[in-house]
mmCIF file of C-alpha atoms in Angstrom:
data_model
loop_
_atom_site.group_PDB
_atom_site.id
_atom_site.type_symbol
_atom_site.label_atom_id
_atom_site.label_comp_id
_atom_site.label_asym_id
_atom_site.label_seq_id
_atom_site.Cartn_x
_atom_site.Cartn_y
_atom_site.Cartn_z
ATOM 1 C CA MET A 1251 10.807 15.057 -16.571
ATOM 2 C CA SER A 1252 14.495 14.660 -17.407
ATOM 3 C CA HIS A 1253 15.425 16.558 -14.247
ATOM 4 C CA SER A 1254 13.298 14.472 -11.912
ATOM 5 C CA GLU A 1255 14.537 11.350 -13.738
ATOM 6 C CA GLY A 1256 18.217 11.961 -13.318
ATOM 7 C CA SER A 1257 18.752 13.794 -10.083
ATOM 8 C CA PRO A 1258 17.625 11.266 -7.434
ATOM 9 C CA ARG A 1259 19.889 8.619 -8.922
ATOM 10 C CA ARG A 1260 22.853 10.984 -9.047
ATOM 11 C CA ALA A 1261 22.115 12.122 -5.513
ATOM 12 C CA PHE A 1262 21.959 8.482 -4.463
ATOM 13 C CA LEU A 1263 25.269 7.610 -6.102
ATOM 14 C CA ARG A 1264 26.908 10.703 -4.661
ATOM 15 C CA SER A 1265 25.718 9.959 -1.165
ATOM 16 C CA CYS A 1266 26.725 6.285 -1.492
ATOM 17 C CA ALA A 1267 30.223 7.365 -2.401
ATOM 18 C CA ALA A 1268 30.214 9.987 0.325
ATOM 19 C CA ALA A 1269 28.896 7.530 2.887
ATOM 20 C CA ALA A 1270 31.528 4.947 1.953
ATOM 21 C CA ALA A 1271 34.276 7.541 2.061
ATOM 22 C CA GLY A 1272 32.967 8.855 5.368
ATOM 23 C CA LEU A 1273 32.783 5.427 6.925
ATOM 24 C CA PHE A 1274 36.271 4.410 5.850
ATOM 25 C CA ALA A 1275 37.768 7.737 6.800
ATOM 26 C CA SER A 1276 35.740 7.885 10.052
ATOM 27 C CA GLY A 1277 34.853 11.406 9.036
ATOM 28 C CA THR A 1278 31.773 13.290 10.056
ATOM 29 C CA LEU A 1279 28.672 12.020 8.265
ATOM 30 C CA SER A 1280 26.217 14.484 6.842
ATOM 31 C CA ARG A 1281 22.543 14.243 7.696
ATOM 32 C CA ALA A 1282 21.660 12.431 4.458
ATOM 33 C CA GLU A 1283 24.371 9.867 5.049
ATOM 34 C CA GLN A 1284 23.217 9.301 8.592
ATOM 35 C CA LEU A 1285 19.739 8.638 7.243
ATOM 36 C CA LEU A 1286 21.146 6.254 4.654
ATOM 37 C CA ALA A 1287 23.141 4.425 7.303
ATOM 38 C CA ALA A 1288 20.091 4.260 9.567
ATOM 39 C CA THR A 1289 17.929 2.529 6.989
ATOM 40 C CA GLY A 1290 20.567 0.224 5.562
ATOM 41 C CA PRO A 1291 22.723 0.294 2.490
ATOM 42 C CA GLU A 1292 20.208 -1.771 0.516
ATOM 43 C CA ASP A 1293 17.847 1.175 0.413
ATOM 44 C CA PRO A 1294 17.455 2.235 -3.216
ATOM 45 C CA GLU A 1295 17.131 5.943 -2.555
ATOM 46 C CA VAL A 1296 18.334 8.126 0.277
ATOM 47 C CA PRO A 1297 15.167 8.699 2.276
ATOM 48 C CA ASN A 1298 14.412 12.326 2.933
ATOM 49 C CA GLU A 1299 13.636 13.398 6.475
ATOM 50 C CA GLU A 1300 9.927 12.618 6.213
ATOM 51 C CA ILE A 1301 10.476 9.155 4.695
ATOM 52 C CA ALA A 1302 13.154 8.365 7.276
ATOM 53 C CA ARG A 1303 10.712 9.278 10.049
ATOM 54 C CA ILE A 1304 7.979 7.073 8.549
ATOM 55 C CA LEU A 1305 10.394 4.147 8.132
ATOM 56 C CA LYS A 1306 11.612 4.487 11.695
ATOM 57 C CA GLU A 1307 8.052 4.630 12.995
ATOM 58 C CA ILE A 1308 6.798 1.556 11.155
ATOM 59 C CA SER A 1309 9.907 -0.564 11.730
ATOM 60 C CA ASP A 1310 9.946 0.210 15.449
ATOM 61 C CA GLY A 1311 13.669 0.793 15.149
ATOM 62 C CA ARG A 1312 14.280 -2.733 13.786
ATOM 63 C CA PRO A 1313 16.558 -3.058 10.756
ATOM 64 C CA ILE A 1314 14.708 -3.034 7.456
ATOM 65 C CA ARG A 1315 16.091 -5.803 5.273
ATOM 66 C CA ARG A 1316 15.491 -6.153 1.576
ATOM 67 C CA GLY A 1317 13.909 -9.455 0.615
ATOM 68 C CA HIS A 1318 10.820 -11.687 0.676
ATOM 69 C CA VAL A 1319 8.655 -8.834 -0.611
ATOM 70 C CA SER A 1320 7.463 -8.749 -4.203
ATOM 71 C CA LEU A 1321 6.222 -5.330 -5.250
ATOM 72 C CA ASP A 1322 4.823 -5.608 -8.754
ATOM 73 C CA MET A 1323 4.167 -2.297 -10.513
ATOM 74 C CA PRO A 1324 4.497 -1.074 -14.084
ATOM 75 C CA LEU A 1325 7.921 0.314 -15.092
ATOM 76 C CA VAL A 1326 6.106 3.213 -16.711
ATOM 77 C CA ALA A 1327 2.812 4.607 -15.440
ATOM 78 C CA GLU A 1328 1.174 6.603 -18.197
ATOM 79 C CA ASP A 1329 -1.538 7.891 -15.873
ATOM 80 C CA GLY A 1330 -0.387 8.741 -12.357
ATOM 81 C CA ARG A 1331 -3.984 8.750 -11.172
ATOM 82 C CA VAL A 1332 -4.325 5.000 -11.582
ATOM 83 C CA VAL A 1333 -1.210 2.913 -11.034
ATOM 84 C CA PRO A 1334 -1.732 -0.791 -10.304
ATOM 85 C CA VAL A 1335 0.128 -2.378 -7.396
ATOM 86 C CA ILE A 1336 0.449 -6.047 -6.439
ATOM 87 C CA ILE A 1337 2.214 -6.924 -3.181
ATOM 88 C CA GLU A 1338 3.102 -10.536 -2.399
ATOM 89 C CA THR A 1339 5.481 -12.478 -0.212
ATOM 90 C CA ASP A 1340 6.782 -15.971 0.459
ATOM 91 C CA LEU A 1341 6.793 -15.296 4.217
ATOM 92 C CA PRO A 1342 4.658 -17.697 6.279
ATOM 93 C CA MET A 1343 1.090 -16.835 7.196
ATOM 94 C CA THR A 1344 0.471 -19.125 10.173
ATOM 95 C CA ALA A 1345 -0.810 -18.420 13.674
ATOM 96 C CA GLU A 1346 2.771 -18.758 14.997
ATOM 97 C CA ASN A 1347 4.319 -16.372 12.503
ATOM 98 C CA TYR A 1348 2.526 -14.138 10.059
ATOM 99 C CA VAL A 1349 2.789 -10.822 8.266
ATOM 100 C CA LYS A 1350 0.890 -8.470 10.524
ATOM 101 C CA ALA A 1351 1.254 -5.313 8.457
ATOM 102 C CA VAL A 1352 2.116 -4.179 4.958
ATOM 103 C CA HIS A 1353 2.984 -0.520 4.472
ATOM 104 C CA LEU A 1354 3.016 1.163 1.094
ATOM 105 C CA ILE A 1355 5.216 4.253 0.786
ATOM 106 C CA VAL A 1356 5.605 6.489 -2.252
ATOM 107 C CA ASP A 1357 8.611 8.738 -1.648
ATOM 108 C CA HIS A 1358 7.618 11.864 -3.561
ATOM 109 C CA ASN A 1359 3.858 11.865 -3.031
ATOM 110 C CA PRO A 1360 2.288 14.670 -0.950
ATOM 111 C CA ASP A 1361 1.277 12.023 1.620
ATOM 112 C CA PRO A 1362 4.036 9.393 1.219
ATOM 113 C CA HIS A 1363 2.681 6.818 3.709
ATOM 114 C CA LEU A 1364 -0.057 5.914 1.290
ATOM 115 C CA ALA A 1365 -1.595 2.859 2.923
ATOM 116 C CA ALA A 1366 -1.221 0.350 5.719
ATOM 117 C CA PHE A 1367 -2.753 -3.115 5.449
ATOM 118 C CA HIS A 1368 -3.119 -4.855 8.824
ATOM 119 C CA LEU A 1369 -3.418 -8.586 8.332
ATOM 120 C CA THR A 1370 -3.995 -11.809 10.255
ATOM 121 C CA ALA A 1371 -3.091 -15.450 9.683
ATOM 122 C CA ALA A 1372 -6.715 -16.055 8.603
ATOM 123 C CA LEU A 1373 -5.812 -14.704 5.175
ATOM 124 C CA GLY A 1374 -3.540 -17.707 4.542
ATOM 125 C CA ARG A 1375 -1.280 -15.783 2.184
ATOM 126 C CA VAL A 1376 -0.289 -12.206 1.406
ATOM 127 C CA SER A 1377 -1.405 -11.140 -2.033
ATOM 128 C CA ILE A 1378 -2.799 -7.636 -2.049
ATOM 129 C CA SER A 1379 -3.637 -5.680 -5.136
ATOM 130 C CA THR A 1380 -4.973 -2.161 -5.462
ATOM 131 C CA ARG A 1381 -4.549 1.027 -7.515
ATOM 132 C CA ILE A 1382 -2.767 4.131 -6.314
ATOM 133 C CA LYS A 1383 -1.989 7.721 -7.317
ATOM 134 C CA MET A 1384 1.555 8.877 -8.028
ATOM 135 C CA LYS A 1385 2.695 12.476 -8.354
ATOM 136 C CA ARG A 1386 5.945 11.836 -10.156
ATOM 137 C CA THR A 1387 8.686 9.351 -10.938
ATOM 138 C CA THR A 1388 9.983 7.835 -7.727
ATOM 139 C CA TRP A 1389 10.782 4.729 -5.785
ATOM 140 C CA VAL A 1390 7.907 2.903 -4.151
ATOM 141 C CA ARG A 1391 8.502 0.917 -0.967
ATOM 142 C CA ALA A 1392 6.495 -2.008 0.398
ATOM 143 C CA ILE A 1393 7.466 -2.759 3.990
ATOM 144 C CA MET A 1394 6.253 -5.874 5.819
ATOM 145 C CA GLN A 1395 6.282 -6.425 9.563
ATOM 146 C CA THR A 1396 5.997 -9.998 10.796
ATOM 147 C CA SER A 1397 4.373 -11.000 14.072
ATOM 148 C CA ASN A 1398 7.795 -11.975 15.449
ATOM 149 C CA GLY A 1399 9.220 -8.549 14.743
ATOM 150 C CA ASP A 1400 11.126 -8.924 11.471
ATOM 151 C CA VAL A 1401 10.870 -6.139 8.927
ATOM 152 C CA TRP A 1402 11.257 -6.913 5.208
ATOM 153 C CA ALA A 1403 11.124 -4.546 2.271
ATOM 154 C CA GLY A 1404 10.692 -4.568 -1.481
ATOM 155 C CA TYR A 1405 11.344 -1.578 -3.712
ATOM 156 C CA THR A 1406 10.490 -0.665 -7.254
ATOM 157 C CA ARG A 1407 10.943 2.468 -9.321
ATOM 158 C CA VAL A 1408 8.029 3.740 -11.399
ATOM 159 C CA LEU A 1409 8.360 6.312 -14.148
ATOM 160 C CA VAL A 1410 5.300 8.561 -14.046
ATOM 161 C CA THR A 1411 4.457 10.494 -17.205
ATOM 162 C CA LEU A 1412 1.192 12.136 -16.027
ATOM 163 C CA ASN A 1413 0.988 13.593 -12.521
ATOM 164 C CA GLY A 1414 -1.830 11.967 -10.588
ATOM 165 C CA CYS A 1415 -1.899 14.223 -7.544
ATOM 166 C CA GLY A 1416 -2.439 17.740 -8.911
ATOM 167 C CA MET B 1243 -16.453 6.671 -15.421
ATOM 168 C CA MET B 1244 -18.117 6.466 -12.067
ATOM 169 C CA THR B 1245 -21.846 6.208 -12.546
ATOM 170 C CA SER B 1246 -22.896 4.586 -9.281
ATOM 171 C CA ARG B 1247 -23.546 6.550 -6.127
ATOM 172 C CA ILE B 1248 -20.922 7.120 -3.469
ATOM 173 C CA GLY B 1249 -20.560 4.148 -1.182
ATOM 174 C CA GLU B 1250 -21.987 1.559 -3.544
ATOM 175 C CA ALA B 1251 -19.790 -1.496 -3.067
ATOM 176 C CA ARG B 1252 -19.303 -4.937 -4.526
ATOM 177 C CA ILE B 1253 -17.419 -7.998 -3.282
ATOM 178 C CA ARG B 1254 -16.622 -10.931 -5.554
ATOM 179 C CA VAL B 1255 -15.400 -14.400 -4.589
ATOM 180 C CA PRO B 1256 -15.019 -17.559 -6.724
ATOM 181 C CA ASP B 1257 -18.218 -19.449 -7.642
ATOM 182 C CA ARG B 1258 -17.098 -22.823 -6.365
ATOM 183 C CA ILE B 1259 -15.250 -22.862 -3.058
ATOM 184 C CA GLN B 1260 -14.207 -25.929 -1.088
ATOM 185 C CA ARG B 1261 -13.277 -25.979 2.567
ATOM 186 C CA GLY B 1262 -9.686 -24.901 3.045
ATOM 187 C CA ASP B 1263 -9.307 -23.200 -0.341
ATOM 188 C CA LEU B 1264 -7.199 -20.086 -0.588
ATOM 189 C CA ILE B 1265 -9.571 -17.746 -2.400
ATOM 190 C CA THR B 1266 -9.066 -14.289 -3.843
ATOM 191 C CA VAL B 1267 -11.570 -11.693 -2.696
ATOM 192 C CA HIS B 1268 -12.091 -8.743 -5.045
ATOM 193 C CA SER B 1269 -13.787 -5.575 -3.863
ATOM 194 C CA ILE B 1270 -14.704 -2.147 -5.167
ATOM 195 C CA VAL B 1271 -16.441 0.828 -3.586
ATOM 196 C CA SER B 1272 -17.554 3.982 -5.375
ATOM 197 C CA HIS B 1273 -15.866 7.007 -3.872
ATOM 198 C CA PRO B 1274 -14.273 10.152 -5.347
ATOM 199 C CA MET B 1275 -11.130 9.885 -3.171
ATOM 200 C CA ASP B 1276 -10.548 13.639 -3.437
ATOM 201 C CA THR B 1277 -7.081 14.641 -2.294
ATOM 202 C CA GLY B 1278 -7.882 18.231 -1.368
ATOM 203 C CA PHE B 1279 -5.245 19.468 -3.846
ATOM 204 C CA PHE B 1280 -7.631 20.273 -6.710
ATOM 205 C CA ARG B 1281 -10.039 23.092 -7.438
ATOM 206 C CA ASP B 1282 -13.422 22.912 -9.098
ATOM 207 C CA ALA B 1283 -14.490 24.808 -12.260
ATOM 208 C CA GLU B 1284 -15.269 27.915 -10.160
ATOM 209 C CA GLY B 1285 -11.790 27.870 -8.648
ATOM 210 C CA ASP B 1286 -12.953 26.773 -5.212
ATOM 211 C CA PRO B 1287 -10.839 24.120 -3.506
ATOM 212 C CA ILE B 1288 -12.349 20.627 -3.443
ATOM 213 C CA PRO B 1289 -11.926 19.395 0.144
ATOM 214 C CA ALA B 1290 -10.239 16.090 0.872
ATOM 215 C CA TYR B 1291 -12.865 13.357 0.799
ATOM 216 C CA PHE B 1292 -11.666 9.771 0.851
ATOM 217 C CA ILE B 1293 -12.051 6.288 2.335
ATOM 218 C CA GLU B 1294 -9.885 6.182 5.445
ATOM 219 C CA HIS B 1295 -10.532 2.754 6.967
ATOM 220 C CA VAL B 1296 -11.623 -0.631 5.667
ATOM 221 C CA VAL B 1297 -12.474 -3.450 8.066
ATOM 222 C CA VAL B 1298 -12.865 -7.034 6.843
ATOM 223 C CA THR B 1299 -14.653 -9.564 9.031
ATOM 224 C CA TYR B 1300 -15.211 -13.241 8.309
ATOM 225 C CA GLY B 1301 -17.761 -15.004 10.505
ATOM 226 C CA GLY B 1302 -17.509 -12.233 13.071
ATOM 227 C CA ASP B 1303 -13.697 -12.263 13.332
ATOM 228 C CA GLU B 1304 -11.746 -9.282 12.095
ATOM 229 C CA VAL B 1305 -9.309 -10.739 9.559
ATOM 230 C CA ALA B 1306 -7.902 -7.535 8.047
ATOM 231 C CA ARG B 1307 -8.002 -3.793 8.477
ATOM 232 C CA PHE B 1308 -6.705 -1.252 5.996
ATOM 233 C CA ASP B 1309 -5.748 2.372 6.697
ATOM 234 C CA TRP B 1310 -5.854 4.439 3.541
ATOM 235 C CA THR B 1311 -5.145 7.980 2.396
ATOM 236 C CA SER B 1312 -6.425 9.861 -0.631
ATOM 237 C CA GLY B 1313 -3.448 8.313 -2.475
ATOM 238 C CA ILE B 1314 -5.637 5.303 -3.248
ATOM 239 C CA SER B 1315 -7.231 5.811 -6.676
ATOM 240 C CA ARG B 1316 -10.830 6.915 -7.224
ATOM 241 C CA ASP B 1317 -13.375 4.102 -6.760
ATOM 242 C CA PRO B 1318 -10.981 2.044 -4.627
ATOM 243 C CA VAL B 1319 -10.399 -1.561 -5.543
ATOM 244 C CA VAL B 1320 -8.605 -3.962 -3.270
ATOM 245 C CA SER B 1321 -8.060 -7.691 -3.634
ATOM 246 C CA PHE B 1322 -6.652 -10.070 -1.048
ATOM 247 C CA THR B 1323 -6.491 -13.761 -0.310
ATOM 248 C CA LEU B 1324 -8.553 -15.517 2.339
ATOM 249 C CA ARG B 1325 -8.427 -19.058 3.702
ATOM 250 C CA ALA B 1326 -12.019 -20.291 3.294
ATOM 251 C CA ASP B 1327 -12.223 -22.487 6.402
ATOM 252 C CA LYS B 1328 -15.846 -21.906 7.409
ATOM 253 C CA GLU B 1329 -19.231 -21.196 5.882
ATOM 254 C CA ALA B 1330 -19.834 -17.679 7.087
ATOM 255 C CA PRO B 1331 -20.459 -14.183 5.824
ATOM 256 C CA LEU B 1332 -17.532 -12.066 4.688
ATOM 257 C CA THR B 1333 -18.233 -8.426 5.445
ATOM 258 C CA MET B 1334 -16.383 -5.278 4.503
ATOM 259 C CA VAL B 1335 -17.036 -1.839 5.956
ATOM 260 C CA TRP B 1336 -15.491 1.216 4.309
ATOM 261 C CA THR B 1337 -15.445 4.422 6.386
ATOM 262 C CA ASP B 1338 -14.636 7.803 4.877
ATOM 263 C CA ASN B 1339 -13.025 10.865 6.475
ATOM 264 C CA GLN B 1340 -16.453 12.468 6.910
ATOM 265 C CA GLY B 1341 -17.573 9.543 9.037
ATOM 266 C CA ALA B 1342 -19.857 7.822 6.537
ATOM 267 C CA ALA B 1343 -19.693 4.018 6.645
ATOM 268 C CA PHE B 1344 -20.528 1.740 3.716
ATOM 269 C CA LYS B 1345 -21.084 -1.971 4.244
ATOM 270 C CA GLN B 1346 -21.212 -4.953 1.930
ATOM 271 C CA SER B 1347 -21.391 -8.688 2.657
ATOM 272 C CA ILE B 1348 -21.122 -11.914 0.723
ATOM 273 C CA SER B 1349 -21.689 -15.388 2.077
ATOM 274 C CA ILE B 1350 -18.875 -17.898 1.790
ATOM 275 C CA GLY B 1351 -20.427 -21.308 1.159
ATOM 276 C CA PHE B 1352 -18.837 -24.582 0.130
ATOM 277 C CA ALA B 1353 -19.690 -26.372 -3.080
ATOM 278 C CA SER B 1354 -21.163 -29.832 -2.615
ATOM 279 C CA VAL B 1355 -18.790 -32.345 -4.177
#
């Protein structure tokens, strides 16, 4: 547990520093730093290759900005088999502009793109709650696409004490 | 513990609804949501078996559609909001990765004031 707790954060800090140094020095960026740059500096954790591919696919190449998305999960999940999730937003839900999709991504799960919720303005508001499985401590990402093409994200880190994926 | 049979589903909406209310719809369906990563007591792998798609219709219009993986917990629950703007049935159909479809409906009616 202590290993999986500490290393992603250290890796993140290292790559932040490396990315900053690389950008200022115009040096060659490593693959991880390219991925970080591609998904924006607000990303909480350097996405691995698979996560980067999923993010690129769902954002349609648009920048993913942090904001407007509330991803409510427990700080500590004692049972990774049942972890509650509530996703909400203050984005409009009108016929002219609405949240057309909400993607839930769990970085270190065997199948990280856990769910996609395709919505319409008929819902009136985005407030989705469900329960998910988590293999280990990781960041969870909720990504929203609006009908006019904006992509917003919310992130939260959940400490998992009992593996829920086998 | 799951005691109901696979595919048994319930939908719950508030008792008193007035036209235009934003209501919360709660739903649950019984399903093992097997990931395919576990083995049974004999050591044989348990194949992946999970709800893959959920379609929500309100008065015949599709208002939401969910694509799931086995990462959704056993006996999937999902809640969402809905603008109650007509008296009509709300129907949900859950389809699993073996092609079985499970349907449940509830009628949205307005309380007389």
